[in-house]
PDB file of C-alpha atoms and ligand atoms in Angstrom:
ATOM      1  CA  MET A   1     -11.892   5.501  14.603  1.00  0.00           C
ATOM      2  CA  LYS A   2     -12.131   2.313  16.639  1.00  0.00           C
ATOM      3  CA  LYS A   3      -9.143  -0.064  16.322  1.00  0.00           C
ATOM      4  CA  VAL A   4      -9.811  -2.616  13.567  1.00  0.00           C
ATOM      5  CA  THR A   5      -9.120  -6.219  14.626  1.00  0.00           C
ATOM      6  CA  ILE A   6      -9.399  -9.663  13.035  1.00  0.00           C
ATOM      7  CA  PRO A   7     -12.660 -10.463  14.931  1.00  0.00           C
ATOM      8  CA  ALA A   8     -14.082  -7.141  13.660  1.00  0.00           C
ATOM      9  CA  LEU A   9     -13.195  -8.093  10.067  1.00  0.00           C
ATOM     10  CA  ILE A  10     -14.750 -11.559  10.454  1.00  0.00           C
ATOM     11  CA  GLU A  11     -17.849  -9.945  11.945  1.00  0.00           C
ATOM     12  CA  LYS A  12     -18.129  -7.756   8.825  1.00  0.00           C
ATOM     13  CA  LYS A  13     -18.001 -10.861   6.626  1.00  0.00           C
ATOM     14  CA  LYS A  14     -20.702 -12.536   8.719  1.00  0.00           C
ATOM     15  CA  LYS A  15     -22.951  -9.480   8.569  1.00  0.00           C
ATOM     16  CA  GLY A  16     -22.285  -8.895   4.848  1.00  0.00           C
ATOM     17  CA  ILE A  17     -20.713  -5.469   5.469  1.00  0.00           C
ATOM     18  CA  PRO A  18     -18.059  -4.830   2.789  1.00  0.00           C
ATOM     19  CA  ILE A  19     -14.483  -4.414   4.043  1.00  0.00           C
ATOM     20  CA  THR A  20     -12.486  -1.457   2.676  1.00  0.00           C
ATOM     21  CA  PHE A  21      -8.805  -1.917   1.967  1.00  0.00           C
ATOM     22  CA  LEU A  22      -6.140   0.287   0.343  1.00  0.00           C
ATOM     23  CA  THR A  23      -2.383   0.474   0.094  1.00  0.00           C
ATOM     24  CA  ALA A  24      -0.407   3.310   1.686  1.00  0.00           C
ATOM     25  CA  TYR A  25       3.332   3.868   1.685  1.00  0.00           C
ATOM     26  CA  ASP A  26       3.871   6.981   3.812  1.00  0.00           C
ATOM     27  CA  TYR A  27       2.696   9.017   6.805  1.00  0.00           C
ATOM     28  CA  PRO A  28       0.559  11.662   5.018  1.00  0.00           C
ATOM     29  CA  MET A  29      -1.449   9.053   3.088  1.00  0.00           C
ATOM     30  CA  ALA A  30      -1.868   6.957   6.242  1.00  0.00           C
ATOM     31  CA  LEU A  31      -3.276   9.975   8.103  1.00  0.00           C
ATOM     32  CA  LEU A  32      -5.875  10.446   5.353  1.00  0.00           C
ATOM     33  CA  GLU A  33      -6.799   6.765   5.135  1.00  0.00           C
ATOM     34  CA  GLU A  34      -7.328   6.646   8.896  1.00  0.00           C
ATOM     35  CA  LYS A  35      -9.499   9.777   8.650  1.00  0.00           C
ATOM     36  CA  ALA A  36     -11.490   8.099   5.854  1.00  0.00           C
ATOM     37  CA  GLU A  37     -11.918   5.079   8.190  1.00  0.00           C
ATOM     38  CA  ILE A  38     -10.473   2.575   5.724  1.00  0.00           C
ATOM     39  CA  ASP A  39     -10.487  -0.829   7.485  1.00  0.00           C
ATOM     40  CA  ILE A  40      -7.200  -2.303   6.245  1.00  0.00           C
ATOM     41  CA  ILE A  41      -3.982  -0.706   4.985  1.00  0.00           C
ATOM     42  CA  LEU A  42      -1.347  -2.720   3.138  1.00  0.00           C
ATOM     43  CA  VAL A  43       2.152  -1.343   2.779  1.00  0.00           C
ATOM     44  CA  GLY A  44       2.432  -3.288  -0.451  1.00  0.00           C
ATOM     45  CA  ASP A  45       5.499  -4.252  -2.414  1.00  0.00           C
ATOM     46  CA  SER A  46       3.721  -2.335  -5.198  1.00  0.00           C
ATOM     47  CA  ILE A  47       5.754   0.511  -3.647  1.00  0.00           C
ATOM     48  CA  GLY A  48       8.504  -0.715  -5.985  1.00  0.00           C
ATOM     49  CA  MET A  49       6.481   0.463  -8.980  1.00  0.00           C
ATOM     50  CA  THR A  50       4.389   3.329  -7.583  1.00  0.00           C
ATOM     51  CA  VAL A  51       7.053   5.069  -5.479  1.00  0.00           C
ATOM     52  CA  PHE A  52      10.453   3.751  -6.573  1.00  0.00           C
ATOM     53  CA  GLY A  53       9.789   3.543 -10.320  1.00  0.00           C
ATOM     54  CA  TYR A  54      10.876  -0.061 -10.871  1.00  0.00           C
ATOM     55  CA  GLU A  55       9.215  -2.106 -13.624  1.00  0.00           C
ATOM     56  CA  ASN A  56       8.019  -4.730 -11.165  1.00  0.00           C
ATOM     57  CA  THR A  57       7.938  -5.503  -7.431  1.00  0.00           C
ATOM     58  CA  LEU A  58      10.979  -7.795  -7.312  1.00  0.00           C
ATOM     59  CA  PRO A  59      13.680  -5.265  -6.246  1.00  0.00           C
ATOM     60  CA  VAL A  60      11.773  -4.276  -3.074  1.00  0.00           C
ATOM     61  CA  THR A  61      13.599  -5.233   0.137  1.00  0.00           C
ATOM     62  CA  MET A  62      12.568  -5.863   3.733  1.00  0.00           C
ATOM     63  CA  ASP A  63      14.425  -2.726   4.857  1.00  0.00           C
ATOM     64  CA  ILE A  64      12.508  -0.508   2.413  1.00  0.00           C
ATOM     65  CA  LEU A  65       9.170  -1.927   3.520  1.00  0.00           C
ATOM     66  CA  ILE A  66       9.966  -1.772   7.236  1.00  0.00           C
ATOM     67  CA  GLU A  67      10.783   1.964   7.111  1.00  0.00           C
ATOM     68  CA  HIS A  68       7.673   2.789   5.076  1.00  0.00           C
ATOM     69  CA  THR A  69       5.479   0.588   7.268  1.00  0.00           C
ATOM     70  CA  LYS A  70       6.708   2.374  10.414  1.00  0.00           C
ATOM     71  CA  ALA A  71       5.687   5.700   8.859  1.00  0.00           C
ATOM     72  CA  VAL A  72       2.258   4.344   7.918  1.00  0.00           C
ATOM     73  CA  ARG A  73       1.725   2.977  11.442  1.00  0.00           C
ATOM     74  CA  ARG A  74       2.440   6.446  12.879  1.00  0.00           C
ATOM     75  CA  GLY A  75      -0.226   7.942  10.619  1.00  0.00           C
ATOM     76  CA  ALA A  76      -2.824   5.221  11.051  1.00  0.00           C
ATOM     77  CA  PRO A  77      -2.760   3.739  14.544  1.00  0.00           C
ATOM     78  CA  ASN A  78      -6.263   2.251  14.276  1.00  0.00           C
ATOM     79  CA  CYS A  79      -6.459   0.843  10.752  1.00  0.00           C
ATOM     80  CA  PHE A  80      -5.589  -2.856  10.481  1.00  0.00           C
ATOM     81  CA  LEU A  81      -2.019  -2.693   9.179  1.00  0.00           C
ATOM     82  CA  VAL A  82      -0.571  -5.402   6.947  1.00  0.00           C
ATOM     83  CA  GLY A  83       3.099  -5.670   5.976  1.00  0.00           C
ATOM     84  CA  ASP A  84       3.754  -7.200   2.574  1.00  0.00           C
ATOM     85  CA  MET A  85       6.482  -9.871   2.510  1.00  0.00           C
ATOM     86  CA  PRO A  86       8.730  -8.885  -0.432  1.00  0.00           C
ATOM     87  CA  PHE A  87      10.198 -11.240  -3.026  1.00  0.00           C
ATOM     88  CA  MET A  88      12.755 -13.642  -1.465  1.00  0.00           C
ATOM     89  CA  SER A  89      11.827 -12.747   2.131  1.00  0.00           C
ATOM     90  CA  TYR A  90       9.928 -16.035   2.640  1.00  0.00           C
ATOM     91  CA  GLN A  91      10.822 -18.286  -0.299  1.00  0.00           C
ATOM     92  CA  VAL A  92      14.298 -19.407   0.834  1.00  0.00           C
ATOM     93  CA  SER A  93      13.463 -21.081   4.143  1.00  0.00           C
ATOM     94  CA  ILE A  94      10.816 -21.331   6.828  1.00  0.00           C
ATOM     95  CA  GLU A  95      13.208 -19.736   9.355  1.00  0.00           C
ATOM     96  CA  GLU A  96      13.765 -16.686   7.144  1.00  0.00           C
ATOM     97  CA  ALA A  97      10.026 -16.428   6.547  1.00  0.00           C
ATOM     98  CA  ILE A  98       9.322 -16.369  10.303  1.00  0.00           C
ATOM     99  CA  ARG A  99      12.186 -13.927  11.010  1.00  0.00           C
ATOM    100  CA  ASN A 100      11.046 -11.479   8.330  1.00  0.00           C
ATOM    101  CA  ALA A 101       7.380 -11.740   9.282  1.00  0.00           C
ATOM    102  CA  GLY A 102       8.475 -11.053  12.859  1.00  0.00           C
ATOM    103  CA  ARG A 103      10.261  -7.853  11.780  1.00  0.00           C
ATOM    104  CA  PHE A 104       6.985  -6.426  10.466  1.00  0.00           C
ATOM    105  CA  MET A 105       5.344  -7.055  13.835  1.00  0.00           C
ATOM    106  CA  LYS A 106       8.261  -6.106  16.095  1.00  0.00           C
ATOM    107  CA  GLU A 107       9.819  -3.157  14.243  1.00  0.00           C
ATOM    108  CA  ALA A 108       6.876  -1.727  12.296  1.00  0.00           C
ATOM    109  CA  GLY A 109       3.945  -2.464  14.602  1.00  0.00           C
ATOM    110  CA  CYS A 110       1.937  -4.413  12.011  1.00  0.00           C
ATOM    111  CA  ASP A 111      -1.222  -6.349  12.803  1.00  0.00           C
ATOM    112  CA  ALA A 112      -0.479  -9.021  10.189  1.00  0.00           C
ATOM    113  CA  ILE A 113       1.663  -9.890   7.181  1.00  0.00           C
ATOM    114  CA  LYS A 114       0.704 -10.873   3.640  1.00  0.00           C
ATOM    115  CA  LEU A 115       2.471 -13.317   1.366  1.00  0.00           C
ATOM    116  CA  GLU A 116       1.848 -14.567  -2.157  1.00  0.00           C
ATOM    117  CA  GLY A 117       1.244 -18.158  -3.185  1.00  0.00           C
ATOM    118  CA  GLY A 118      -1.057 -21.152  -2.832  1.00  0.00           C
ATOM    119  CA  ILE A 119      -0.345 -24.759  -1.867  1.00  0.00           C
ATOM    120  CA  ASP A 120       3.376 -24.105  -2.459  1.00  0.00           C
ATOM    121  CA  VAL A 121       3.580 -21.740   0.569  1.00  0.00           C
ATOM    122  CA  ILE A 122       1.380 -23.704   2.989  1.00  0.00           C
ATOM    123  CA  ASP A 123       4.368 -24.633   5.185  1.00  0.00           C
ATOM    124  CA  ARG A 124       5.321 -20.913   5.444  1.00  0.00           C
ATOM    125  CA  VAL A 125       1.782 -19.907   6.371  1.00  0.00           C
ATOM    126  CA  GLU A 126       1.531 -22.633   9.037  1.00  0.00           C
ATOM    127  CA  ALA A 127       4.904 -21.755  10.548  1.00  0.00           C
ATOM    128  CA  ILE A 128       4.271 -17.994  10.647  1.00  0.00           C
ATOM    129  CA  VAL A 129       0.808 -18.462  12.177  1.00  0.00           C
ATOM    130  CA  LYS A 130       2.325 -20.881  14.721  1.00  0.00           C
ATOM    131  CA  ALA A 131       4.767 -18.116  15.653  1.00  0.00           C
ATOM    132  CA  GLY A 132       1.734 -15.989  16.561  1.00  0.00           C
ATOM    133  CA  ILE A 133       1.669 -13.800  13.451  1.00  0.00           C
ATOM    134  CA  PRO A 134      -1.580 -13.459  11.472  1.00  0.00           C
ATOM    135  CA  VAL A 135      -1.163 -14.205   7.752  1.00  0.00           C
ATOM    136  CA  MET A 136      -3.182 -12.803   4.850  1.00  0.00           C
ATOM    137  CA  ALA A 137      -2.829 -15.093   1.828  1.00  0.00           C
ATOM    138  CA  HIS A 138      -2.649 -13.750  -1.751  1.00  0.00           C
ATOM    139  CA  ILE A 139      -3.634 -15.927  -4.724  1.00  0.00           C
ATOM    140  CA  GLY A 140      -4.746 -15.559  -8.349  1.00  0.00           C
ATOM    141  CA  LEU A 141      -2.374 -13.129 -10.033  1.00  0.00           C
ATOM    142  CA  THR A 142       0.690 -13.087  -7.802  1.00  0.00           C
ATOM    143  CA  PRO A 143       2.911 -10.264  -9.117  1.00  0.00           C
ATOM    144  CA  GLN A 144       6.110 -11.720  -7.607  1.00  0.00           C
ATOM    145  CA  SER A 145       5.687 -14.703  -9.995  1.00  0.00           C
ATOM    146  CA  ALA A 146       4.647 -12.589 -13.002  1.00  0.00           C
ATOM    147  CA  SER A 147       7.496 -13.982 -15.084  1.00  0.00           C
ATOM    148  CA  LEU A 148       6.388 -17.553 -14.371  1.00  0.00           C
ATOM    149  CA  LEU A 149       2.765 -16.605 -15.154  1.00  0.00           C
ATOM    150  CA  GLY A 150       3.762 -14.988 -18.470  1.00  0.00           C
ATOM    151  CA  GLY A 151       3.133 -11.411 -17.293  1.00  0.00           C
ATOM    152  CA  PHE A 152       0.586  -9.460 -15.242  1.00  0.00           C
ATOM    153  CA  LYS A 153      -2.352 -11.538 -16.546  1.00  0.00           C
ATOM    154  CA  ALA A 154      -5.746 -12.519 -15.139  1.00  0.00           C
ATOM    155  CA  GLN A 155      -5.755 -16.037 -13.687  1.00  0.00           C
ATOM    156  CA  GLY A 156      -8.350 -18.804 -13.310  1.00  0.00           C
ATOM    157  CA  LYS A 157      -9.821 -18.354 -16.776  1.00  0.00           C
ATOM    158  CA  THR A 158     -10.098 -22.086 -17.453  1.00  0.00           C
ATOM    159  CA  ALA A 159     -12.081 -24.570 -15.318  1.00  0.00           C
ATOM    160  CA  GLU A 160      -8.860 -26.395 -14.326  1.00  0.00           C
ATOM    161  CA  SER A 161      -6.950 -23.260 -13.312  1.00  0.00           C
ATOM    162  CA  ALA A 162     -10.019 -21.907 -11.467  1.00  0.00           C
ATOM    163  CA  LEU A 163     -10.298 -25.180  -9.542  1.00  0.00           C
ATOM    164  CA  LYS A 164      -6.622 -24.903  -8.560  1.00  0.00           C
ATOM    165  CA  ILE A 165      -7.252 -21.404  -7.121  1.00  0.00           C
ATOM    166  CA  ILE A 166     -10.340 -22.659  -5.237  1.00  0.00           C
ATOM    167  CA  LYS A 167      -8.277 -25.520  -3.756  1.00  0.00           C
ATOM    168  CA  ASP A 168      -5.450 -23.097  -2.869  1.00  0.00           C
ATOM    169  CA  ALA A 169      -7.914 -20.917  -0.968  1.00  0.00           C
ATOM    170  CA  LYS A 170      -9.237 -23.868   1.058  1.00  0.00           C
ATOM    171  CA  GLU A 171      -5.744 -25.098   1.945  1.00  0.00           C
ATOM    172  CA  LEU A 172      -4.600 -21.605   2.946  1.00  0.00           C
ATOM    173  CA  GLU A 173      -7.611 -21.203   5.212  1.00  0.00           C
ATOM    174  CA  GLU A 174      -6.907 -24.607   6.780  1.00  0.00           C
ATOM    175  CA  ALA A 175      -3.266 -23.587   7.254  1.00  0.00           C
ATOM    176  CA  GLY A 176      -4.469 -20.669   9.383  1.00  0.00           C
ATOM    177  CA  ALA A 177      -4.685 -17.678   7.024  1.00  0.00           C
ATOM    178  CA  PHE A 178      -7.102 -15.139   8.548  1.00  0.00           C
ATOM    179  CA  ALA A 179      -7.997 -13.595   5.152  1.00  0.00           C
ATOM    180  CA  ILE A 180      -7.452 -14.317   1.476  1.00  0.00           C
ATOM    181  CA  LEU A 181      -6.625 -11.677  -1.119  1.00  0.00           C
ATOM    182  CA  LEU A 182      -7.838 -12.637  -4.600  1.00  0.00           C
ATOM    183  CA  GLU A 183      -6.187 -10.817  -7.492  1.00  0.00           C
ATOM    184  CA  ALA A 184      -7.354 -10.694 -11.119  1.00  0.00           C
ATOM    185  CA  ILE A 185      -9.666 -13.697 -11.264  1.00  0.00           C
ATOM    186  CA  PRO A 186     -13.192 -13.979 -12.731  1.00  0.00           C
ATOM    187  CA  PRO A 187     -16.081 -13.044 -10.393  1.00  0.00           C
ATOM    188  CA  GLN A 188     -17.601 -16.538 -10.632  1.00  0.00           C
ATOM    189  CA  VAL A 189     -14.423 -17.977  -9.119  1.00  0.00           C
ATOM    190  CA  SER A 190     -14.161 -15.426  -6.297  1.00  0.00           C
ATOM    191  CA  LYS A 191     -17.870 -15.985  -5.537  1.00  0.00           C
ATOM    192  CA  ILE A 192     -17.289 -19.721  -5.037  1.00  0.00           C
ATOM    193  CA  ILE A 193     -14.258 -19.038  -2.812  1.00  0.00           C
ATOM    194  CA  THR A 194     -16.123 -16.390  -0.780  1.00  0.00           C
ATOM    195  CA  GLU A 195     -19.123 -18.655  -0.205  1.00  0.00           C
ATOM    196  CA  ARG A 196     -16.942 -21.595   0.841  1.00  0.00           C
ATOM    197  CA  SER A 197     -14.593 -19.752   3.185  1.00  0.00           C
ATOM    198  CA  SER A 198     -15.140 -18.690   6.776  1.00  0.00           C
ATOM    199  CA  VAL A 199     -12.396 -16.045   6.524  1.00  0.00           C
ATOM    200  CA  PRO A 200     -12.847 -12.763   4.614  1.00  0.00           C
ATOM    201  CA  THR A 201     -11.941 -12.636   0.916  1.00  0.00           C
ATOM    202  CA  LEU A 202     -10.523  -9.353  -0.347  1.00  0.00           C
ATOM    203  CA  GLY A 203     -10.655  -8.777  -4.071  1.00  0.00           C
ATOM    204  CA  ILE A 204      -8.586  -6.704  -6.456  1.00  0.00           C
ATOM    205  CA  GLY A 205      -9.885  -7.286  -9.959  1.00  0.00           C
ATOM    206  CA  ALA A 206     -11.925 -10.201  -8.580  1.00  0.00           C
ATOM    207  CA  GLY A 207     -15.452  -8.828  -9.031  1.00  0.00           C
ATOM    208  CA  PRO A 208     -18.165  -7.761  -6.614  1.00  0.00           C
ATOM    209  CA  TYR A 209     -18.743 -10.938  -4.596  1.00  0.00           C
ATOM    210  CA  CYS A 210     -15.699 -10.702  -2.319  1.00  0.00           C
ATOM    211  CA  ASP A 211     -16.103  -9.705   1.333  1.00  0.00           C
ATOM    212  CA  GLY A 212     -14.008  -6.606   0.691  1.00  0.00           C
ATOM    213  CA  GLN A 213     -12.344  -4.598  -2.047  1.00  0.00           C
ATOM    214  CA  VAL A 214      -8.727  -3.522  -2.237  1.00  0.00           C
ATOM    215  CA  LEU A 215      -6.977  -1.150  -4.635  1.00  0.00           C
ATOM    216  CA  VAL A 216      -3.559   0.454  -4.892  1.00  0.00           C
ATOM    217  CA  VAL A 217      -4.018   4.003  -3.597  1.00  0.00           C
ATOM    218  CA  HIS A 218      -1.945   5.555  -6.408  1.00  0.00           C
ATOM    219  CA  ASP A 219      -4.420   4.008  -8.880  1.00  0.00           C
ATOM    220  CA  VAL A 220      -7.425   5.294  -6.914  1.00  0.00           C
ATOM    221  CA  LEU A 221      -6.012   8.820  -6.878  1.00  0.00           C
ATOM    222  CA  GLY A 222      -4.710   8.903 -10.448  1.00  0.00           C
ATOM    223  CA  MET A 223      -1.057   9.118  -9.403  1.00  0.00           C
ATOM    224  CA  PHE A 224       0.296   6.198 -11.421  1.00  0.00           C
ATOM    225  CA  ASP A 225      -0.092   6.290 -15.216  1.00  0.00           C
ATOM    226  CA  ALA A 226       2.596   3.822 -16.288  1.00  0.00           C
ATOM    227  CA  PHE A 227       0.129   0.948 -16.268  1.00  0.00           C
ATOM    228  CA  VAL A 228      -3.584   1.156 -15.400  1.00  0.00           C
ATOM    229  CA  PRO A 229      -5.144  -2.306 -14.983  1.00  0.00           C
ATOM    230  CA  LYS A 230      -8.712  -2.966 -16.223  1.00  0.00           C
ATOM    231  CA  PHE A 231     -10.008  -3.312 -12.647  1.00  0.00           C
ATOM    232  CA  VAL A 232      -8.930   0.149 -11.498  1.00  0.00           C
ATOM    233  CA  LYS A 233     -11.429   2.916 -10.853  1.00  0.00           C
ATOM    234  CA  GLN A 234      -9.756   6.321 -10.652  1.00  0.00           C
ATOM    235  CA  TYR A 235     -11.569   8.502  -8.123  1.00  0.00           C
ATOM    236  CA  ALA A 236      -9.353  11.530  -8.743  1.00  0.00           C
ATOM    237  CA  ASN A 237      -6.643  12.691 -11.108  1.00  0.00           C
ATOM    238  CA  LEU A 238      -4.054  14.024  -8.682  1.00  0.00           C
ATOM    239  CA  ASN A 239      -1.289  13.809 -11.279  1.00  0.00           C
ATOM    240  CA  ARG A 240      -3.026  16.542 -13.263  1.00  0.00           C
ATOM    241  CA  ILE A 241      -3.642  18.685 -10.170  1.00  0.00           C
ATOM    242  CA  ILE A 242      -0.025  18.292  -9.002  1.00  0.00           C
ATOM    243  CA  LEU A 243       1.403  18.975 -12.469  1.00  0.00           C
ATOM    244  CA  ASP A 244      -0.688  22.158 -12.798  1.00  0.00           C
ATOM    245  CA  ALA A 245       0.567  23.339  -9.389  1.00  0.00           C
ATOM    246  CA  LEU A 246       4.202  22.613 -10.273  1.00  0.00           C
ATOM    247  CA  LYS A 247       3.898  24.512 -13.559  1.00  0.00           C
ATOM    248  CA  GLU A 248       2.272  27.456 -11.804  1.00  0.00           C
ATOM    249  CA  PHE A 249       5.114  27.564  -9.252  1.00  0.00           C
ATOM    250  CA  LYS A 250       7.698  27.561 -12.056  1.00  0.00           C
ATOM    251  CA  ARG A 251       5.862  30.357 -13.870  1.00  0.00           C
ATOM    252  CA  ASP A 252       5.499  32.451 -10.699  1.00  0.00           C
ATOM    253  CA  VAL A 253       9.214  32.172  -9.886  1.00  0.00           C
ATOM    254  CA  GLU A 254      10.320  32.940 -13.428  1.00  0.00           C
ATOM    255  CA  GLU A 255       7.967  35.936 -13.618  1.00  0.00           C
ATOM    256  CA  ARG A 256       8.987  37.099 -10.106  1.00  0.00           C
ATOM    257  CA  LYS A 257       5.412  36.773  -8.851  1.00  0.00           C
ATOM    258  CA  PHE A 258       6.623  34.557  -5.994  1.00  0.00           C
ATOM    259  CA  PRO A 259       7.537  35.205  -3.221  1.00  0.00           C
ATOM    260  CA  GLU A 260       5.253  38.115  -2.322  1.00  0.00           C
ATOM    261  CA  GLU A 261       5.745  40.384   0.696  1.00  0.00           C
ATOM    262  CA  LYS A 262       3.504  38.144   2.805  1.00  0.00           C
ATOM    263  CA  HIS A 263       5.907  35.241   2.243  1.00  0.00           C
ATOM    264  CA  SER A 264       8.952  37.199   3.543  1.00  0.00           C
ATOM    265  CA  TYR A 265      10.291  37.947   7.040  1.00  0.00           C
ATOM    266  CA  SER A 266      10.510  41.615   8.004  1.00  0.00           C
ATOM    267  CA  LEU A 267      13.585  43.458   9.230  1.00  0.00           C
ATOM    268  CA  PRO A 268      12.558  46.593  11.200  1.00  0.00           C
ATOM    269  CA  GLU A 269      13.611  49.857   9.475  1.00  0.00           C
ATOM    270  CA  GLU A 270      15.930  50.841  12.376  1.00  0.00           C
ATOM    271  CA  GLU A 271      17.701  47.488  12.284  1.00  0.00           C
ATOM    272  CA  TYR A 272      18.126  47.795   8.540  1.00  0.00           C
ATOM    273  CA  LYS A 273      19.729  51.225   8.902  1.00  0.00           C
ATOM    274  CA  LYS A 274      22.006  49.861  11.612  1.00  0.00           C
ATOM    275  CA  LEU A 275      22.975  46.999   9.350  1.00  0.00           C
ATOM    276  CA  LEU A 276      23.878  49.366   6.516  1.00  0.00           C
ATOM    277  CA  ASN A 277      26.151  51.295   8.924  1.00  0.00           C
ATOM    278  CA  LEU A 278      27.753  48.103  10.130  1.00  0.00           C
ATOM    279  CA  LEU A 279      28.374  47.137   6.533  1.00  0.00           C
ATOM    280  CA  LYS A 280      30.248  50.431   5.968  1.00  0.00           C
ATOM    281  CA  ASP A 281      32.608  49.490   8.813  1.00  0.00           C
ATOM    282  CA  LEU A 282      33.205  46.179   7.115  1.00  0.00           C
ATOM    283  CA  GLN A 283      34.574  47.811   3.919  1.00  0.00           C
TER     284      GLN A 283
HETATM  285  O1  KIV B   1       1.516  -4.827  -3.194  1.00  0.00           O
HETATM  286  C1  KIV B   1       0.320  -4.563  -3.414  1.00  0.00           C
HETATM  287  O2  KIV B   1      -0.072  -3.406  -3.558  1.00  0.00           O
HETATM  288  C2  KIV B   1      -0.621  -5.665  -3.499  1.00  0.00           C
HETATM  289  C3  KIV B   1      -1.982  -5.404  -4.079  1.00  0.00           C
HETATM  290  C4  KIV B   1      -2.585  -6.635  -4.582  1.00  0.00           C
HETATM  291  C5  KIV B   1      -2.893  -4.716  -3.141  1.00  0.00           C
HETATM  292  O3  KIV B   1      -0.304  -6.760  -3.118  1.00  0.00           O
END
């Protein structure tokens, strides 16, 4: 797979070739996503829910994401890798935002970072881009502000709120964002944003008109049942396959069907006899 770059992503938008985008949190999944030639991988703060079992993304820290992002980079050297700025890694000050964005690039080998928010984070986006770090913006449903938004709810469902999202997108592009992720907004709104922006739009629950589509890989593979949003398409049910395998292992062990001879190391007959003699001397 050829290394995916920002110019390559912009070229796809220009040519109308859809961009593919998934999350990954570890080395084995990254290997597979690179093999599948997925354009962009996000090591998302959704790891808090899909891997760590929290109810939301807020407890996720920089240190957690850096370690997981390093593993993903090792598995997917050519996908465009985005580190997700966790809650409170960019809100407190511009300096902290730049320092934490820098960690994703320096320690984890990312190609870009992503952060949530519209006009309210413009100064962060400008400062991080000025430091030489590409920024993917994330608007619409922003899970880090779910409490403020009244839950994990679709956004932009009134003309006024849709207009606010459209304005956010324009300002973020002007601030230097190289791409805009649109989460849980009506297709009419993402169509307007996509047509008016020169940078790629990447939709999750934002309809078919975006320049690319992103999903959480655990949702795609049927590995996360706690909460399945309306916009998810499950392409496999790995939970069922894994559960069946685990049950079969348990049954095999309990019924002494595993391990078989082929799973065991052999001790030559002579050595075994010798061992039995040695054991006699021990008594
Ligand atoms: O953390 C995440 O998985 C996200 C999704 C919107 C892709 O931000």
